Short mmCIF file of C-alpha atoms in Angstrom, two decimals:
data_model
loop_
_atom_site.label_atom_id
_atom_site.label_comp_id
_atom_site.label_asym_id
_atom_site.label_seq_id
_atom_site.Cartn_x
_atom_site.Cartn_y
_atom_site.Cartn_z
CA MET K 162 -51.03 12.68 -12.00
CA PRO K 163 -49.50 10.63 -9.15
CA LYS K 164 -51.09 7.16 -8.35
CA ASP K 165 -51.70 7.97 -4.69
CA PHE K 166 -53.66 11.42 -5.78
CA GLY K 167 -57.41 11.53 -4.62
CA LEU K 168 -59.79 12.43 -7.34
CA PRO K 169 -62.98 14.48 -6.37
CA PRO K 170 -65.50 14.45 -4.72
CA TYR K 171 -63.73 15.51 -1.71
CA HIS K 172 -66.49 16.27 0.26
CA PHE K 173 -70.45 16.49 0.41
CA ARG K 174 -71.83 18.81 -2.31
CA CYS K 175 -68.12 19.15 -3.93
CA ARG K 176 -68.00 20.73 -7.39
CA THR K 177 -64.34 20.37 -8.02
CA GLU K 178 -63.48 19.42 -11.55
CA VAL K 179 -60.41 17.88 -12.70
CA VAL K 180 -59.15 19.61 -15.98
CA PRO K 181 -56.10 18.66 -17.91
CA VAL K 182 -53.07 20.92 -17.91
CA TRP K 183 -49.93 20.82 -20.02
CA ILE K 184 -46.97 20.80 -18.17
CA ASP K 185 -43.94 21.89 -20.57
CA GLU K 186 -40.18 21.01 -19.95
CA GLU K 187 -37.26 23.39 -20.73
CA VAL K 188 -33.52 23.02 -20.31
CA ILE K 189 -31.84 26.15 -18.69
CA ASP K 190 -28.19 25.97 -18.31
CA GLY K 191 -28.59 22.18 -18.35
CA LYS K 192 -30.96 22.14 -15.94
CA ILE K 193 -34.60 20.86 -16.18
CA THR K 194 -37.25 23.22 -15.20
CA LYS K 195 -41.12 22.36 -15.58
CA ASN K 196 -43.76 25.13 -16.20
CA THR K 197 -47.26 25.56 -17.54
CA SER K 198 -46.45 28.66 -19.74
CA PRO K 199 -43.35 29.93 -21.47
CA LYS K 200 -41.55 32.86 -19.74
CA ALA K 201 -42.03 36.25 -20.13
CA LYS K 202 -39.56 38.77 -21.50
CA ASP K 203 -38.53 40.05 -17.89
CA GLU K 204 -38.37 36.51 -16.17
CA PHE K 205 -35.44 34.41 -15.92
CA PHE K 206 -37.48 31.26 -15.91
CA ARG K 207 -40.79 29.60 -14.45
CA HIS K 208 -40.45 26.63 -12.73
CA ILE K 209 -42.73 24.24 -10.75
CA ASP K 210 -40.84 23.82 -7.27
CA SER K 211 -40.66 20.87 -5.07
CA MET K 212 -43.72 21.98 -3.33
CA GLY K 213 -45.68 21.83 -6.46
CA TYR K 214 -45.85 25.52 -6.90
CA GLU K 215 -45.17 27.18 -9.87
CA ARG K 216 -42.76 30.17 -9.26
CA VAL K 217 -41.57 32.90 -11.28
CA ALA K 218 -37.82 34.19 -11.10
CA LYS K 219 -37.87 37.55 -12.47
CA SER K 220 -34.67 39.58 -13.55
CA ASP K 221 -34.78 41.71 -10.45
CA ILE K 222 -34.38 39.07 -7.89
CA TYR K 223 -30.62 39.30 -7.64
CA THR K 224 -30.75 43.06 -6.65
CA HIS K 225 -32.06 42.06 -2.95
CA GLY K 226 -28.23 40.94 -1.92
CA GLN K 227 -26.81 42.51 1.67
CA SER K 228 -23.31 42.16 2.24
CA GLY K 229 -21.94 38.94 3.49
CA TYR K 230 -24.31 37.04 0.99
CA ILE K 231 -23.21 34.95 -1.88
CA LYS K 232 -25.38 35.60 -5.15
CA PRO K 233 -26.37 31.94 -6.38
CA SER K 234 -26.25 30.95 -10.05
CA LYS K 235 -29.40 30.21 -12.09
CA THR K 236 -28.54 26.40 -11.81
CA GLU K 237 -28.09 26.44 -8.20
CA LEU K 238 -31.41 28.50 -7.54
CA ILE K 239 -33.16 25.75 -10.14
CA SER K 240 -31.42 22.99 -8.08
CA ALA K 241 -32.39 24.52 -4.64
CA MET K 242 -35.85 24.79 -5.92
CA ASN K 243 -36.25 21.07 -6.79
CA ASN K 244 -34.68 20.10 -3.11
CA ILE K 245 -36.71 22.24 -0.48
CA SER K 246 -36.27 20.91 2.72
CA ASP K 247 -38.56 23.00 4.98
CA ILE K 248 -40.64 26.26 4.00
CA LYS K 249 -42.10 28.68 6.83
CA THR K 250 -43.87 32.05 7.14
CA SER K 251 -41.47 34.81 7.41
CA ILE K 252 -41.56 36.72 10.52
CA ASN K 253 -40.79 40.10 9.09
CA ASN K 254 -43.57 39.79 6.46
CA PRO K 255 -46.32 37.31 6.78
CA ALA K 256 -47.08 37.74 2.99
CA ARG K 257 -43.96 35.79 2.20
CA GLN K 258 -42.68 32.34 2.58
CA VAL K 259 -38.92 31.41 3.32
CA ALA K 260 -37.70 28.25 1.87
CA ILE K 261 -34.47 26.46 2.85
CA SER K 262 -32.68 24.33 0.56
CA GLY K 263 -29.02 23.07 1.68
CA LYS K 264 -26.94 26.52 1.77
CA ILE K 265 -29.38 28.46 -0.12
CA ILE K 266 -32.42 30.36 1.22
CA ILE K 267 -35.46 31.32 -1.14
CA ILE K 268 -38.13 33.81 -0.02
CA TYR K 269 -41.13 33.72 -2.04
CA GLN K 270 -43.91 36.20 -2.33
CA ASP K 271 -47.10 35.08 -4.12
CA ASP K 272 -45.92 33.14 -7.04
CA LYS K 273 -42.85 35.35 -7.24
CA VAL K 274 -39.04 34.42 -6.17
CA TRP K 275 -38.67 37.35 -4.25
CA THR K 276 -34.92 37.01 -2.99
CA VAL K 277 -32.40 34.20 -3.05
CA ILE K 278 -29.57 34.08 -0.71
CA LYS K 279 -26.58 31.33 -0.56
CA LYS K 280 -24.84 31.40 2.74
CA HIS K 281 -21.31 30.51 3.14
CA SER K 282 -22.58 26.97 5.15
CA GLN K 283 -25.53 24.78 5.97
CA ASN K 284 -25.52 25.63 9.27
CA SER K 285 -25.68 29.64 8.69
CA ALA K 286 -28.36 28.97 6.55
CA LYS K 287 -30.35 26.95 9.11
CA GLN K 288 -29.47 29.92 11.59
CA TYR K 289 -30.83 32.25 9.36
CA PHE K 290 -33.87 30.11 8.70
CA LYS K 291 -34.72 29.78 12.44
CA ASN K 292 -34.07 33.45 13.15
CA ASN K 293 -36.42 34.66 10.04
CA THR K 294 -39.44 32.58 10.39
CA GLU K 295 -42.18 31.58 12.38
CA ASN K 296 -41.83 28.51 14.51
CA LYS K 297 -45.61 27.12 14.55
CA ILE K 298 -46.54 27.16 10.78
CA TRP K 299 -45.08 24.13 8.86
CA LYS K 300 -43.11 21.12 10.13
CA SER K 301 -40.84 18.82 8.15
CA GLU K 302 -42.60 15.55 8.27
CA SER K 303 -42.86 13.94 4.65
CA TYR K 304 -46.59 13.57 5.23
CA ILE K 305 -47.16 17.18 5.57
CA PHE K 306 -44.75 17.73 2.72
CA SER K 307 -46.42 15.65 0.29
CA SER K 308 -49.89 17.04 1.41
CA MET K 309 -48.43 20.50 0.73
CA LYS K 310 -47.16 19.37 -2.66
CA LYS K 311 -50.35 17.95 -3.80
CA VAL K 312 -52.17 21.33 -2.84
CA GLY K 313 -49.60 23.59 -4.59
CA ILE K 314 -50.12 21.50 -7.92
CA LEU K 315 -53.96 22.24 -7.54
CA GLN K 316 -53.54 25.78 -6.96
CA THR K 317 -50.87 26.08 -9.93
CA ILE K 318 -53.62 24.14 -12.26
CA ILE K 319 -56.45 26.46 -10.64
CA LYS K 320 -54.48 29.58 -11.34
CA LYS K 321 -53.87 28.70 -14.99
CA ILE K 322 -57.71 27.91 -15.42
CA ALA K 323 -58.93 31.17 -13.42
CA GLY K 324 -56.47 32.92 -15.73
#
């Protein structure tokens, strides 16, 4: 755990427990991914992204392309997941989160990578991000991201325990 991670109790009558979770590393096309369990047959990979959430990239994520978009490679997607600069809720579907990392847009639904879009430039990616996300949910200040990352790690651990 990070040295600045606060351990329970968090509040009066707190029933939080700390349990060990094993994080494995796997090398995929030269990129290191971290996960809590091996990938299933229909998955490209599982990876704990820079927000601390374990995400699943299934084999059908690349079928959501639209004309004018470039399909990123698996290594570009892993790199993008490791370098998310902002994440917001989708305007079109509140159940989805839209993340931006350089020229790559990653759209998540729950713990799955829903679709990935690689734009021609970082400016066009920023414009897509701005036009397709709510403005009021997340901001990019580092303290919010560090808090979100800690919560994401906890949610990943809780999901593994709860099964």
